[in-house]
Short mmCIF file of C-alpha atoms in Angstrom, two decimals:
data_model
loop_
_atom_site.label_atom_id
_atom_site.label_comp_id
_atom_site.label_asym_id
_atom_site.label_seq_id
_atom_site.Cartn_x
_atom_site.Cartn_y
_atom_site.Cartn_z
CA ALA F 26 76.57 84.94 105.73
CA ALA F 27 80.12 83.81 106.24
CA ALA F 28 82.83 83.68 108.84
CA ALA F 29 86.23 84.93 109.81
CA ALA F 30 88.88 85.32 112.60
CA SER F 31 92.33 84.43 113.88
CA SER F 32 93.94 81.67 115.90
CA ALA F 33 92.79 83.53 118.98
CA SER F 34 89.14 84.41 119.15
CA PRO F 35 88.64 87.90 117.76
CA ARG F 36 87.65 90.65 120.10
CA GLY F 37 83.93 91.05 119.46
CA ARG F 38 80.82 92.90 120.47
CA VAL F 39 77.53 91.02 120.76
CA VAL F 40 74.22 92.46 119.66
CA SER F 41 70.79 90.98 120.36
CA ALA F 42 68.13 91.92 117.81
CA GLY F 43 64.72 90.36 117.54
CA GLY F 44 65.87 87.36 119.54
CA LYS F 45 69.15 86.97 117.60
CA ARG F 46 72.59 87.61 119.07
CA ILE F 47 75.08 89.27 116.73
CA LEU F 48 78.85 89.43 117.19
CA LEU F 49 80.52 92.62 115.95
CA VAL F 50 84.12 92.26 114.79
CA ASN F 51 86.72 94.25 112.89
CA ASP F 52 90.16 93.74 111.40
CA LEU F 53 90.02 89.95 110.91
CA ARG F 54 92.97 90.01 108.47
CA GLY F 55 91.96 86.79 106.75
CA GLN F 56 92.18 84.50 109.78
CA LEU F 57 88.68 83.11 109.37
CA THR F 58 88.46 79.77 111.19
CA ALA F 59 88.66 81.27 114.69
CA LEU F 60 85.39 83.08 114.11
CA ASN F 61 83.56 79.78 114.37
CA ALA F 62 84.99 79.30 117.86
CA ALA F 63 84.11 82.87 118.76
CA ALA F 64 80.52 82.31 117.63
CA VAL F 65 80.27 79.34 119.98
CA ALA F 66 81.94 81.18 122.86
CA HIS F 67 79.59 84.17 122.56
CA ARG F 68 76.54 82.05 121.66
CA VAL F 69 75.77 84.16 118.60
CA ASP F 70 73.58 83.50 115.59
CA CYS F 71 75.56 85.63 113.12
CA VAL F 72 78.42 88.10 112.72
CA ILE F 73 78.83 91.65 111.39
CA CYS F 74 82.35 92.62 110.30
CA THR F 75 83.35 96.25 109.65
CA GLY F 76 86.20 95.50 107.27
CA SER F 77 89.73 94.16 106.84
CA PHE F 78 88.02 90.82 106.33
CA GLY F 79 90.86 89.30 104.35
CA PHE F 80 89.74 89.39 100.71
CA PHE F 81 92.94 87.91 99.32
CA ASP F 82 93.38 84.62 97.52
CA ALA F 83 96.48 82.45 97.25
CA PRO F 84 97.58 83.44 93.72
CA ARG F 85 97.71 87.15 94.61
CA SER F 86 98.51 87.19 98.32
CA HIS F 87 102.24 87.66 97.59
CA PHE F 88 101.50 91.13 96.18
CA VAL F 89 100.59 92.46 99.62
CA SER F 90 103.20 95.01 100.69
CA SER F 91 105.21 94.65 103.86
CA THR F 92 104.83 98.35 104.72
CA SER F 93 101.18 99.05 105.43
CA THR F 94 99.93 95.48 105.87
CA THR F 95 102.71 93.55 107.54
CA LEU F 96 100.42 91.25 109.52
CA ILE F 97 98.43 90.28 106.45
CA ALA F 98 101.60 89.65 104.50
CA THR F 99 103.06 87.38 107.16
CA VAL F 100 99.79 85.54 107.89
CA PRO F 101 98.13 84.60 104.57
CA SER F 102 94.37 84.85 104.33
CA GLU F 103 92.45 81.62 104.85
CA LEU F 104 89.77 82.72 102.40
CA THR F 105 90.88 80.25 99.71
CA ASP F 106 90.13 77.32 102.02
CA PHE F 107 86.57 78.57 102.41
CA ILE F 108 86.19 79.16 98.66
CA LYS F 109 87.35 75.60 97.96
CA GLY F 110 85.04 74.24 100.63
CA THR F 111 87.75 72.61 102.73
CA LYS F 112 86.65 74.91 105.56
CA ALA F 113 83.17 76.20 106.29
CA LEU F 114 81.64 79.11 108.16
CA GLN F 115 79.33 77.92 110.90
CA VAL F 116 77.22 81.09 111.19
CA PRO F 117 76.18 83.78 108.72
CA VAL F 118 78.67 86.65 108.40
CA TYR F 119 77.75 90.05 106.98
CA THR F 120 80.78 92.12 106.06
CA VAL F 121 81.93 95.20 104.19
CA TRP F 122 85.37 95.14 102.62
CA GLY F 123 88.07 97.14 104.34
CA GLY F 124 90.74 99.51 103.12
CA VAL F 125 93.29 96.72 102.67
CA GLU F 126 91.78 94.10 100.36
CA ASP F 127 92.31 92.86 96.78
CA VAL F 128 89.87 94.40 94.29
CA ALA F 129 90.21 91.39 91.97
CA VAL F 130 88.99 89.04 94.70
CA ILE F 131 86.04 91.26 95.56
CA GLU F 132 85.07 91.47 91.88
CA LYS F 133 85.10 87.67 91.68
CA PHE F 134 82.57 87.60 94.51
CA ARG F 135 80.50 90.26 92.72
CA THR F 136 80.42 88.16 89.53
CA ARG F 137 79.83 84.99 91.61
CA LYS F 138 83.00 83.32 90.36
CA TYR F 139 83.84 83.02 94.06
CA GLN F 140 81.18 81.93 96.52
CA VAL F 141 81.36 81.02 100.19
CA PRO F 142 78.28 79.64 101.94
CA ASN F 143 77.18 81.88 104.82
CA LEU F 144 79.18 84.88 103.54
CA HIS F 145 77.17 88.01 102.70
CA ILE F 146 78.95 91.13 101.40
CA LEU F 147 77.33 94.45 102.28
CA ASP F 148 77.81 96.94 99.45
CA GLU F 149 76.02 99.53 97.34
CA ARG F 150 73.89 96.82 95.70
CA SER F 151 72.91 94.67 98.67
CA THR F 152 70.80 95.01 101.80
CA PHE F 153 70.03 92.26 104.29
CA LYS F 154 67.69 91.83 107.22
CA ILE F 155 68.59 90.13 110.51
CA GLY F 156 65.62 89.91 112.81
CA THR F 157 64.54 93.51 113.32
CA LEU F 158 67.73 94.96 111.79
CA ARG F 159 67.90 96.17 108.18
CA LEU F 160 71.57 96.30 107.11
CA PHE F 161 73.17 98.64 104.58
CA GLY F 162 76.91 98.86 104.03
CA MET F 163 79.79 100.72 102.37
CA GLY F 164 83.31 99.29 102.36
CA GLY F 165 86.71 100.82 101.67
CA ASN F 166 88.55 103.89 102.87
CA THR F 167 87.39 107.41 102.04
CA ASP F 168 89.80 109.51 99.99
CA HIS F 169 88.05 112.46 98.37
CA LEU F 170 90.76 112.77 95.71
CA LYS F 171 89.83 109.27 94.52
CA LEU F 172 86.06 109.68 94.35
CA PHE F 173 86.19 109.19 90.56
CA ASP F 174 89.31 107.00 90.44
CA PHE F 175 88.45 103.32 89.94
CA GLY F 176 92.05 102.14 90.07
CA GLU F 177 92.21 98.56 88.80
CA GLY F 178 88.47 98.07 89.31
CA SER F 179 86.60 96.89 86.21
CA VAL F 180 83.26 95.61 87.54
CA ASP F 181 80.44 98.07 88.27
CA PHE F 182 81.69 100.99 90.38
CA ILE F 183 84.10 99.03 92.62
CA ALA F 184 87.42 100.85 93.08
CA GLY F 185 90.77 99.59 94.29
CA ASP F 186 93.97 97.79 93.40
CA HIS F 187 95.67 94.59 94.54
CA GLU F 188 95.92 95.77 98.15
CA HIS F 189 93.80 98.90 98.68
CA MET F 190 90.09 99.67 98.39
CA TRP F 191 88.37 103.06 98.45
CA VAL F 192 84.90 104.59 98.11
CA THR F 193 83.69 106.23 94.88
CA LEU F 194 80.96 108.82 94.46
CA LEU F 195 79.08 106.49 92.11
CA GLN F 196 78.99 103.79 94.78
CA ILE F 197 77.48 106.33 97.16
CA GLY F 198 74.93 107.30 94.54
CA GLN F 199 73.97 103.67 93.97
CA LEU F 200 73.65 103.08 97.72
CA ILE F 201 71.36 106.12 97.97
CA GLU F 202 69.15 104.62 95.25
CA LEU F 203 69.08 101.28 97.08
CA GLY F 204 68.01 102.99 100.30
CA ARG F 205 65.22 104.88 98.56
CA LYS F 206 63.92 101.73 96.87
CA THR F 207 63.93 99.72 100.11
CA PRO F 208 60.63 100.27 101.95
CA THR F 209 60.89 101.59 105.50
CA THR F 210 58.75 99.66 107.95
CA THR F 211 57.88 100.44 111.56
CA ASP F 212 59.04 97.06 112.81
CA GLU F 213 62.67 97.38 111.71
CA MET F 214 65.74 99.34 112.76
CA ARG F 215 68.04 100.52 109.99
CA VAL F 216 71.78 100.01 110.46
CA PHE F 217 74.63 101.44 108.36
CA VAL F 218 77.85 99.39 108.44
CA SER F 219 81.00 101.07 107.10
CA HIS F 220 84.73 100.59 107.25
CA SER F 221 85.50 104.29 107.48
CA GLY F 222 83.76 105.84 110.48
CA PRO F 223 81.50 108.92 110.46
CA MET F 224 83.74 110.64 112.99
CA HIS F 225 86.66 110.13 110.60
CA ASP F 226 84.76 111.41 107.54
CA ALA F 227 81.39 113.14 107.83
CA LEU F 228 80.52 111.79 104.38
CA MET F 229 79.71 108.48 106.10
CA ALA F 230 77.45 110.32 108.55
CA GLN F 231 75.62 111.94 105.64
CA ILE F 232 75.07 108.52 104.06
CA ALA F 233 73.68 107.14 107.33
CA THR F 234 71.33 110.13 107.55
CA GLU F 235 70.10 109.70 103.96
CA LEU F 236 69.46 105.99 104.59
CA LYS F 237 67.38 106.95 107.67
CA CYS F 238 69.53 104.72 109.86
CA ASN F 239 69.05 104.48 113.63
CA VAL F 240 72.47 102.90 114.24
CA SER F 241 75.83 103.20 112.48
CA ILE F 242 78.63 100.68 112.99
CA SER F 243 82.21 101.18 111.83
CA GLY F 244 85.73 100.06 112.56
CA CYS F 245 87.79 101.90 115.17
CA VAL F 246 91.29 102.99 114.13
CA SER F 247 92.51 104.80 117.23
CA THR F 248 91.78 102.75 120.35
CA GLY F 249 91.72 99.16 121.51
CA MET F 250 88.26 99.43 123.02
CA THR F 251 84.84 99.49 121.40
CA SER F 252 82.79 102.59 122.15
CA TYR F 253 79.10 103.43 121.87
CA PHE F 254 77.89 107.01 121.71
CA MET F 255 75.55 109.53 120.19
CA PRO F 256 77.74 112.19 118.53
CA ALA F 257 76.17 115.25 120.17
CA ALA F 258 76.44 113.63 123.61
CA ALA F 259 80.09 112.63 123.27
CA LEU F 260 81.76 115.38 121.22
CA PRO F 261 81.69 119.19 121.16
CA TYR F 262 79.02 120.51 118.83
CA ALA F 263 81.49 122.88 117.14
CA PHE F 264 83.80 119.96 116.33
CA LEU F 265 80.97 117.98 114.75
CA ILE F 266 79.83 120.90 112.60
CA ASP F 267 83.41 121.62 111.54
CA ASN F 268 83.80 117.95 110.58
CA PHE F 269 80.85 118.26 108.21
CA ILE F 270 82.15 121.54 106.76
CA ARG F 271 85.62 120.12 106.10
CA SER F 272 84.20 117.06 104.38
CA SER F 273 81.79 119.09 102.22
CA SER F 274 84.51 121.55 101.19
CA SER F 275 86.89 118.76 100.26
CA VAL F 276 84.33 116.97 98.07
CA ARG F 277 83.23 120.26 96.50
CA ALA F 278 86.78 121.12 95.47
CA VAL F 279 87.12 117.80 93.65
CA TRP F 280 83.66 118.03 92.03
CA GLU F 281 84.19 121.57 90.69
CA GLU F 282 87.46 120.56 89.09
CA ILE F 283 86.20 117.49 87.23
CA GLU F 284 82.43 117.96 86.84
CA SER F 285 82.57 118.66 83.10
CA GLN F 286 84.85 115.68 82.50
CA VAL F 287 82.55 113.45 84.52
CA ARG F 288 79.49 114.65 82.61
CA GLN F 289 81.13 113.71 79.31
CA SER F 290 82.34 110.29 80.42
CA LEU F 291 79.18 108.99 82.16
CA SER F 292 75.78 108.03 80.88
CA GLU F 293 72.94 110.38 81.77
CA ALA F 294 71.62 107.99 84.42
CA ASP F 295 75.04 107.51 86.01
CA PHE F 296 75.70 111.26 86.00
CA ARG F 297 72.40 111.89 87.81
CA MET F 298 73.47 109.28 90.36
CA ALA F 299 76.81 111.04 90.82
CA GLN F 300 74.96 114.36 91.21
CA ASP F 301 72.75 112.89 93.93
CA ALA F 302 75.82 111.71 95.80
CA TYR F 303 77.48 115.11 95.43
CA LYS F 304 74.36 116.93 96.68
CA LEU F 305 74.32 114.59 99.68
CA SER F 306 77.95 115.47 100.44
CA GLN F 307 76.99 119.15 100.58
CA ALA F 308 74.07 118.66 102.98
CA ARG F 309 74.23 120.42 106.33
CA ALA F 310 74.79 118.45 109.50
CA SER F 311 71.59 116.65 110.43
CA GLN F 312 70.41 117.35 113.96
CA SER F 313 68.64 114.01 113.99
CA TYR F 314 71.94 112.25 113.22
CA LEU F 315 73.92 114.16 115.83
CA ARG F 316 71.35 113.69 118.60
CA GLU F 317 69.49 110.48 117.81
CA VAL F 318 71.73 108.02 115.91
CA LEU F 319 73.71 105.56 118.04
CA HIS F 320 77.21 104.99 116.71
CA VAL F 321 79.17 101.82 117.52
CA SER F 322 82.91 102.01 116.92
CA VAL F 323 84.28 98.45 116.89
CA SER F 324 87.77 97.79 118.23
CA ARG F 325 90.48 96.80 115.76
CA ASN F 326 92.46 94.75 118.27
CA VAL F 327 92.30 91.01 118.77
CA GLY F 328 91.81 90.00 122.38
CA GLY F 329 89.25 89.58 125.11
CA GLY F 330 86.14 91.52 125.91
CA HIS F 331 82.76 91.85 124.32
CA ALA F 332 79.66 94.00 124.40
CA VAL F 333 75.94 93.32 124.13
CA LEU F 334 73.51 95.63 122.37
CA THR F 335 69.91 94.62 123.10
CA LEU F 336 67.11 95.97 120.92
CA ASP F 337 63.50 95.61 122.03
CA ASN F 338 60.23 97.53 122.01
CA THR F 339 61.42 99.82 124.80
CA GLY F 340 64.64 101.02 123.15
CA VAL F 341 68.35 100.24 123.08
CA CYS F 342 70.38 98.85 125.96
CA VAL F 343 74.18 98.65 125.81
CA GLU F 344 76.36 96.47 128.02
CA ALA F 345 80.12 96.36 127.43
CA GLN F 346 82.90 94.27 128.96
CA HIS F 347 86.61 94.86 128.39
CA PRO F 348 89.77 93.21 129.78
CA LEU F 349 91.48 95.17 132.53
CA PHE F 350 94.63 95.77 130.51
CA GLU F 351 95.63 98.82 132.56
CA PHE F 352 95.28 96.77 135.76
CA TRP F 353 97.38 94.01 134.18
CA ARG F 354 100.05 96.53 133.22
CA ILE F 355 100.16 97.93 136.76
CA GLN F 356 100.35 94.48 138.30
CA ASN F 357 103.25 93.49 136.06
CA ALA F 358 105.17 96.76 136.26
CA LYS F 359 108.64 96.70 137.78
CA PRO F 360 109.23 98.82 140.93
CA PRO F 361 110.52 102.35 140.18
CA ARG F 362 114.26 102.84 140.20
CA THR F 363 115.97 105.55 142.21
CA GLY F 364 119.32 107.31 142.28
CA GLN F 365 121.95 106.14 139.84
CA ASP F 366 119.76 103.26 138.68
CA ALA F 367 117.12 105.72 137.49
CA ARG F 368 119.60 107.36 135.10
CA HIS F 369 120.16 103.95 133.47
CA SER F 370 116.61 102.64 133.73
CA ARG F 371 116.37 101.87 130.03
CA THR F 372 117.71 98.50 129.11
CA PRO F 373 120.78 98.81 126.87
CA ASN F 374 119.30 96.67 124.05
CA ARG F 375 116.38 99.06 123.44
CA GLY F 376 116.48 101.80 120.81
CA PRO F 377 114.89 105.24 121.13
CA LYS F 378 111.84 104.36 119.02
CA PRO F 379 108.62 103.16 120.69
CA CYS F 380 107.24 99.73 119.85
CA ARG F 381 104.26 100.05 117.50
CA LEU F 382 102.77 96.72 118.51
CA TYR F 383 102.97 97.04 122.30
CA PRO F 384 100.13 99.60 122.77
CA HIS F 385 97.82 97.25 120.87
CA GLY F 386 98.83 94.15 122.84
CA ARG F 387 100.50 92.52 119.82
CA CYS F 388 104.17 92.55 120.80
CA LYS F 389 105.37 89.02 121.58
CA ASN F 390 109.01 89.89 122.35
CA GLY F 391 108.49 90.98 125.95
CA SER F 392 111.60 92.37 127.62
CA SER F 393 113.76 91.33 124.65
CA CYS F 394 111.94 93.73 122.31
CA PRO F 395 114.47 96.17 120.75
CA PHE F 396 111.92 99.01 120.99
CA LEU F 397 110.52 100.97 123.90
CA HIS F 398 107.48 99.69 125.79
#
């Protein structure tokens, strides 16, 4: 277990499982000390993070680009303080790595050169149990063209470079083996935690199905609000099936092009593992996944609001609370302009481009912002 957050308490979702309350967070970006305060505020026993944890250390943090990860570049990760022991995580934290992390740092955790008390990394080799929840996890973005590209990774099947992480087919194969070796008991609920969501790439949905998971939890990349849904109840059936078909076709195209090369370069055991992962990617959409698995998509924004997922013998109960940001916007809106004023309603210091931070509540410039709000 370990911790994470920012100077403001991270937006979180609280789960209660077997008497334990669990805070769900995403997109911590290396600001880890605030998570301790959030744990106290939400009265939680532990935390699950769906990625962008902040796996950067001081010697390499300057490599982070200013294009795709501006906020991480301008606010260095606090992880080094926790590695050195000058700061400590107050509750256990279970996390997958995100799409923007440093592969060298993650490999140091894998080889135990780096250790942080209370920090547990969910990956293809590790499963943990919290109360009645059995956790499995898969970090990194999904890019089918990189399923056999390990980048700068040199430990096991971890793939990435100094600022990006992605999923490999061999990691999927190893996770499948882990799931098969882990006994399924009637008193536990299986949970699949991933950075890339099953609605973004059906490959994640196929993994959750193979692991016999009841719940999947992933980061949300499109909205500022956490959502809970069963796929068949929330989305058109044709869309879901098409999502599986697109994913399978994409993986198949890569596999057919490099299968012979992969067979020559891998050991027999590793090739069988890759084959298992490929066969999984070609599986048809599971009706049990579409109709019975609860998916939790955790907000990427930092701010207020939380949600409680209660698991007991009778089933699953979801309670969510979000800040009334639309109400706030209406209350603070200026009265509409009419006549000649309406033709000049835009302030002269604003350019034609919209502000990228404003929709996510991150713009601090207010009316002086040079971009449109």
